[in-house]
PDB file of C-alpha atoms in Angstrom:
ATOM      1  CA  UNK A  30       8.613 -29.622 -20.657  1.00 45.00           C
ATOM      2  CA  UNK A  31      12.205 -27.932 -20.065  1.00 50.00           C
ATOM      3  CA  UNK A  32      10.255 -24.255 -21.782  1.00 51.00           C
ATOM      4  CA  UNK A  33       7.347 -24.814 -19.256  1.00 51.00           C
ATOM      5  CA  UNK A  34       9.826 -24.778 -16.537  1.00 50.00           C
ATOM      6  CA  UNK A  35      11.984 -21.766 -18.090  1.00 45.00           C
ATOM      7  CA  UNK A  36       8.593 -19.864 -18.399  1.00 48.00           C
ATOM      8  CA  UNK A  37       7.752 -20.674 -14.769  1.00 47.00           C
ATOM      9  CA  UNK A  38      11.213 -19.893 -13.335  1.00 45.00           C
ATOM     10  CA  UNK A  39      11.117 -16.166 -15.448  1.00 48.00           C
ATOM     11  CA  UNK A  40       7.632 -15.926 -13.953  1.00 53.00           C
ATOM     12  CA  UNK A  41       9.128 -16.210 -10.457  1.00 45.00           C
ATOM     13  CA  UNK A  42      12.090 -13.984 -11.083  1.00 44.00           C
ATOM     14  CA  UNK A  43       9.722 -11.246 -12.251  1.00 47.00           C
ATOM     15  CA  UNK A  44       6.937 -11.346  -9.632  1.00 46.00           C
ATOM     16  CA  UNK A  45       9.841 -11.539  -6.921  1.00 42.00           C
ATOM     17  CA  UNK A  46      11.521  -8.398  -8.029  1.00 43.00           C
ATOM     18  CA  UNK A  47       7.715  -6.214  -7.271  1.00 47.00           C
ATOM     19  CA  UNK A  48       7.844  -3.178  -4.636  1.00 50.00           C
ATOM     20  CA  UNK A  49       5.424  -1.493  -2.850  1.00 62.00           C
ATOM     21  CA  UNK A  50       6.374   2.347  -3.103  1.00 78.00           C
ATOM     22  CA  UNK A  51       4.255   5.022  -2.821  1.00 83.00           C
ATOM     23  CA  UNK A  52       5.053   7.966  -4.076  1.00 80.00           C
ATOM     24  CA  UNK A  53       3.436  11.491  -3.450  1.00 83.00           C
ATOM     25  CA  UNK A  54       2.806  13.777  -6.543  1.00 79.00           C
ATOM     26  CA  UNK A  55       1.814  17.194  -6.922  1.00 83.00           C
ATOM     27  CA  UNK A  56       0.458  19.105 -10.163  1.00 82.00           C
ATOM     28  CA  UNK A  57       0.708  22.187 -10.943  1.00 82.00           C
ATOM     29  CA  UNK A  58      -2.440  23.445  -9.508  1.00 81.00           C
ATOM     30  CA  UNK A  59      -1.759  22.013  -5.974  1.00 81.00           C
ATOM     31  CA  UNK A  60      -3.404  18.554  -6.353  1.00 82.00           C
ATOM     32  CA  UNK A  61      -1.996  16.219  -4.364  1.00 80.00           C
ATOM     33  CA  UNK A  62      -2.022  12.647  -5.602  1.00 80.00           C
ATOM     34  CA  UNK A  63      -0.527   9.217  -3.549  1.00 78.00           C
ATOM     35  CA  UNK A  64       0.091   6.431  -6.614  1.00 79.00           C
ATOM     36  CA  UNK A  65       2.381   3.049  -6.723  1.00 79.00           C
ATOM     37  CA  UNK A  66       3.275   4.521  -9.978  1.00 79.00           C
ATOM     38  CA  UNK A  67       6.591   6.630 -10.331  1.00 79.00           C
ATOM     39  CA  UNK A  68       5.792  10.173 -12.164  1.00 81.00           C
ATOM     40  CA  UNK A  69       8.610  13.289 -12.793  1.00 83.00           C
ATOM     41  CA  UNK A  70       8.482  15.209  -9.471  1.00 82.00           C
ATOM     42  CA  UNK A  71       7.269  12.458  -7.613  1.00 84.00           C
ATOM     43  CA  UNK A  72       9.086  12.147  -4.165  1.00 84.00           C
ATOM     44  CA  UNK A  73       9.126   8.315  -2.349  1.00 84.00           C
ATOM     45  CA  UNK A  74       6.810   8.165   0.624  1.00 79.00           C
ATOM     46  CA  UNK A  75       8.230   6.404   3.693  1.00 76.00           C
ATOM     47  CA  UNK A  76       5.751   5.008   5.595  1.00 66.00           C
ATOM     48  CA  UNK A  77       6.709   4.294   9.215  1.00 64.00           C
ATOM     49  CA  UNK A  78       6.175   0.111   8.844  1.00 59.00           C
ATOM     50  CA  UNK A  79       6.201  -0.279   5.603  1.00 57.00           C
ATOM     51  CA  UNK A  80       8.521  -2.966   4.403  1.00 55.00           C
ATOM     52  CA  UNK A  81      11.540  -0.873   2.294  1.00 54.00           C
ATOM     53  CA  UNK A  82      14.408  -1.762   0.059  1.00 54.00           C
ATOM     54  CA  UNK A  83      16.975  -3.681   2.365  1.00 50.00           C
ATOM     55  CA  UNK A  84      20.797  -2.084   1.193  1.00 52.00           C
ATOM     56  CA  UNK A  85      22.836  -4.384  -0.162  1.00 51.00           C
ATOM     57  CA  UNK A  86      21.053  -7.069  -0.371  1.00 48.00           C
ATOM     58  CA  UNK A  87      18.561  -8.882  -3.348  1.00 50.00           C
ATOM     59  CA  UNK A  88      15.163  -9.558  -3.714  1.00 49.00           C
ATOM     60  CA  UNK A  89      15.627 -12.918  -1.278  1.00 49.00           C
ATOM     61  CA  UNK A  90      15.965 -10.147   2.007  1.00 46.00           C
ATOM     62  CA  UNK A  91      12.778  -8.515   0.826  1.00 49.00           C
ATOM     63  CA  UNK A  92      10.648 -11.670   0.655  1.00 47.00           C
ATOM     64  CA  UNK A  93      12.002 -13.032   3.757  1.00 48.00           C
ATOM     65  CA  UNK A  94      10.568  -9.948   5.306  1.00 51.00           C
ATOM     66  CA  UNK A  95       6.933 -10.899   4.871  1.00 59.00           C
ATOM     67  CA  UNK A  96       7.670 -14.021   6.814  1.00 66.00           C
ATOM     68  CA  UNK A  97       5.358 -14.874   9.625  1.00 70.00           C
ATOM     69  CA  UNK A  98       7.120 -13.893  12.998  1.00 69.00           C
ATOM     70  CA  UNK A  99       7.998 -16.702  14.803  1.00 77.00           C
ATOM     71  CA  UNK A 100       6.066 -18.168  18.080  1.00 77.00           C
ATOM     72  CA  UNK A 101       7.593 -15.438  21.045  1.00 78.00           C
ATOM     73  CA  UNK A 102       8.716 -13.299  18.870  1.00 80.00           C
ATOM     74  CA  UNK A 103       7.832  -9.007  20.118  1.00 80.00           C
ATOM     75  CA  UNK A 104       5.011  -7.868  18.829  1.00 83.00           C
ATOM     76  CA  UNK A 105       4.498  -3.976  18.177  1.00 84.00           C
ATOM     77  CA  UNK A 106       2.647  -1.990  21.136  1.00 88.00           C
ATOM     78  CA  UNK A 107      -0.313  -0.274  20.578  1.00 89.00           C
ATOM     79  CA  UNK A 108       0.761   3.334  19.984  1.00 91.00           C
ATOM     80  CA  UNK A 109       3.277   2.137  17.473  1.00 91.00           C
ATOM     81  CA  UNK A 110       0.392   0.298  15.522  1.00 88.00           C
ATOM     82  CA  UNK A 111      -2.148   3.616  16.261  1.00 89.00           C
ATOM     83  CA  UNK A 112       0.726   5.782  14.690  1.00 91.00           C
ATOM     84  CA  UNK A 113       0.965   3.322  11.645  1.00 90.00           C
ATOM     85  CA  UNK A 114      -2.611   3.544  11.487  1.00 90.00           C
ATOM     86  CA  UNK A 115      -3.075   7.393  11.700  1.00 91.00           C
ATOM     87  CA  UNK A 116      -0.168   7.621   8.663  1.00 93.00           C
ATOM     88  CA  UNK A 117      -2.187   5.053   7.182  1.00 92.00           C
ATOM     89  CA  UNK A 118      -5.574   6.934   7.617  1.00 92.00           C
ATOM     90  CA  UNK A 119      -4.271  10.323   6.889  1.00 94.00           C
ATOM     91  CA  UNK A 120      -2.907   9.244   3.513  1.00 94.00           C
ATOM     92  CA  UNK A 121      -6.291   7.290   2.325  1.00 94.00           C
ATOM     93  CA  UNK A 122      -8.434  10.859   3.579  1.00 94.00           C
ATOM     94  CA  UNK A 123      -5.858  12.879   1.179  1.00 95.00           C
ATOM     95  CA  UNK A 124      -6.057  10.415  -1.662  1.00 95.00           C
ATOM     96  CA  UNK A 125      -9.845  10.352  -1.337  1.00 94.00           C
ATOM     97  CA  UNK A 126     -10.331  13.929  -1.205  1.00 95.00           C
ATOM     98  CA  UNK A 127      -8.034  14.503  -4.367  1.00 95.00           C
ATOM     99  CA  UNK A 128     -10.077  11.562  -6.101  1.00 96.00           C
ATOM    100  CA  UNK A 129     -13.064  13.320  -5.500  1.00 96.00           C
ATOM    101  CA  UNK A 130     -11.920  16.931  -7.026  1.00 96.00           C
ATOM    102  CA  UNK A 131     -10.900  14.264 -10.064  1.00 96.00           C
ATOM    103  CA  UNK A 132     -14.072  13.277 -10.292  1.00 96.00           C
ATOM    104  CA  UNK A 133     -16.197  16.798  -9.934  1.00 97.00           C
ATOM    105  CA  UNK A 134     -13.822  17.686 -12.731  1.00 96.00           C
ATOM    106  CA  UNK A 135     -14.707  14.722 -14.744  1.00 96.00           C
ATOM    107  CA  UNK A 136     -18.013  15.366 -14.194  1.00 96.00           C
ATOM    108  CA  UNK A 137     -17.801  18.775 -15.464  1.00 96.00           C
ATOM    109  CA  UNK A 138     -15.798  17.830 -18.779  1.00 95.00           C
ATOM    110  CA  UNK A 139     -18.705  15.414 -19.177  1.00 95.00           C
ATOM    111  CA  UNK A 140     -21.138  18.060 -19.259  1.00 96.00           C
ATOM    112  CA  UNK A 141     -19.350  20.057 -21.435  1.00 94.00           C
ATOM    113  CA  UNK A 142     -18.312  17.209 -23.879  1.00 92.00           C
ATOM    114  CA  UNK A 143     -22.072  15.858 -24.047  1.00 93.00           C
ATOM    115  CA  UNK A 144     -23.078  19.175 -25.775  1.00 92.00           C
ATOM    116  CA  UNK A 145     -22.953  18.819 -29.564  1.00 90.00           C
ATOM    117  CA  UNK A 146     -20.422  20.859 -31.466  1.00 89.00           C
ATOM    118  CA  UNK A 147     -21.540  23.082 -34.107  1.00 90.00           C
ATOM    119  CA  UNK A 148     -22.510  21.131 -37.461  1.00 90.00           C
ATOM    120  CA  UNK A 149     -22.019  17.566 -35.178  1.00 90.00           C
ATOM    121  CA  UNK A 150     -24.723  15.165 -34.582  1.00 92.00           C
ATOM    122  CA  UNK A 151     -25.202  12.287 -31.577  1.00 90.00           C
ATOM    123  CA  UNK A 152     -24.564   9.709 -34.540  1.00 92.00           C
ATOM    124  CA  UNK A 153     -21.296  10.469 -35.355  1.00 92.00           C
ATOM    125  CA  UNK A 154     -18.469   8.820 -34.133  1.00 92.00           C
ATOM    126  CA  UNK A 155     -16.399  11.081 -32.958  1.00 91.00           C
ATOM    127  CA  UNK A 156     -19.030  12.537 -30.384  1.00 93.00           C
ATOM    128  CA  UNK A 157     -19.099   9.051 -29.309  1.00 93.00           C
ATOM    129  CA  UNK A 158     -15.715   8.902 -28.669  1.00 94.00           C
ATOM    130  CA  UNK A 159     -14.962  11.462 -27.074  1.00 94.00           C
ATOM    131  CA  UNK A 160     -18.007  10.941 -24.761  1.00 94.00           C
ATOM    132  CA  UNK A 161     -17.424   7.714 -24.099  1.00 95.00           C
ATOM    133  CA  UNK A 162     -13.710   8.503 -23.157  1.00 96.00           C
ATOM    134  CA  UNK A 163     -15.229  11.352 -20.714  1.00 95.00           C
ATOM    135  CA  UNK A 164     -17.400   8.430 -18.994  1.00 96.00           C
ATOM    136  CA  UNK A 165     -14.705   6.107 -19.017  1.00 96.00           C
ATOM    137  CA  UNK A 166     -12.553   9.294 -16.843  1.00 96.00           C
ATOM    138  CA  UNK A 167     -15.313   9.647 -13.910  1.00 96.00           C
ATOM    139  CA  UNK A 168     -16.269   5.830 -13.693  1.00 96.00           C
ATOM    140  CA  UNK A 169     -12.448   5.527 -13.456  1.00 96.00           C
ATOM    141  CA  UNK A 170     -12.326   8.095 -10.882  1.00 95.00           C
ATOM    142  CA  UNK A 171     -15.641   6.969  -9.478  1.00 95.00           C
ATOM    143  CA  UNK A 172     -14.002   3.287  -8.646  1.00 96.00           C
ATOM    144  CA  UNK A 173     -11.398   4.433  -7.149  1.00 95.00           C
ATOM    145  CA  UNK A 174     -13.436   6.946  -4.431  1.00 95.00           C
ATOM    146  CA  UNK A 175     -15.124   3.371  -3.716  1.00 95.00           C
ATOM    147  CA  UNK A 176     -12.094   1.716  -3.416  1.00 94.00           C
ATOM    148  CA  UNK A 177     -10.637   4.058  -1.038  1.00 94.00           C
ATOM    149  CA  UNK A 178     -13.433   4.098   1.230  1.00 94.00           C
ATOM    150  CA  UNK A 179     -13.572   0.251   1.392  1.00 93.00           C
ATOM    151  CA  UNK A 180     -10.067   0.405   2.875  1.00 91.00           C
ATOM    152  CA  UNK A 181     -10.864   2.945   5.201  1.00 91.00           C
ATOM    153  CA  UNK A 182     -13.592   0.935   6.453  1.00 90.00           C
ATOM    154  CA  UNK A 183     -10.836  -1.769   6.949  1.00 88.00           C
ATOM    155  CA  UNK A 184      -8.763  -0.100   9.424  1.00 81.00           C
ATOM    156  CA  UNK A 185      -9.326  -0.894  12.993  1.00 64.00           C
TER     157      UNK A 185
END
């Protein structure tokens, strides 16, 4: 009983220390990608809204943030909330477009990875492999085009 409440209690400690950063990234050949994930180069997108890191304090301020207003309390006007929505919009168009040069690229590698190497036959494992790891890429990339237009669709 006294571990199942220790594993609970670490449980809560880790979930409550989660952020929601975005961070923009871009390669060497110009492609611009928006992830949750940190990568070298990456620089921290501030989205006007967005809930950030309150100085000084712990993880307590943070969740206290995502508390329901209270009855009377000011809500945001309508061109604040069309600006947060533009951001919004304009960052799921640029993520969608770079997913979709991801996946005419994966697309392409598939191609070229389906063809059999000299002296290699559609048996052998490693053709599989490596085609299989090709399909995983575009499905991958695939999802996430679907993903991204399913949120669009969600803003007002």
């Amino acid at each position: 009983m006294p571990t199942a409440r220790l594993f609970l209690l670490f449980g809560l400690l880790l979930s409550a220390s989660a952020q929601a950063e975005i961070y923009k990234y871009v390669d060497e050949n110009g492609q611009v990608t928006f992830t949750d994930v940190y990568r070298k180069g990456a620089r921290r997108v501030d989205l006007p809204g967005a809930p950030g890191p309150v100085p000084g304090k712990g993880n307590a301020a943070k969740r206290a943030s995502y508390a329901p207003s209270p009855a009377g309390f000011p809500r945001i006007d309508p061109a604040t909330q069309k600006r947060r929505d533009d951001v919004r919009r304009q960052v799921l168009q640029d993520e969608i477009a770079s997913e979709q040069r991801d996946a005419d690229e994966a697309r392409r590698q598939l191609k070229l990875g389906e063809r059999l190497q000299p002296g290699e036959r559609a048996t052998d494992a490693s053709y599989a492999n490596r085609v299989n790891k090709l399909r995983a890429t575009l499905q991958q990339h695939e999802q996430n085009i679907a993903d991204i237009r399913r949120e669009l669709a969600n803003l007002k």
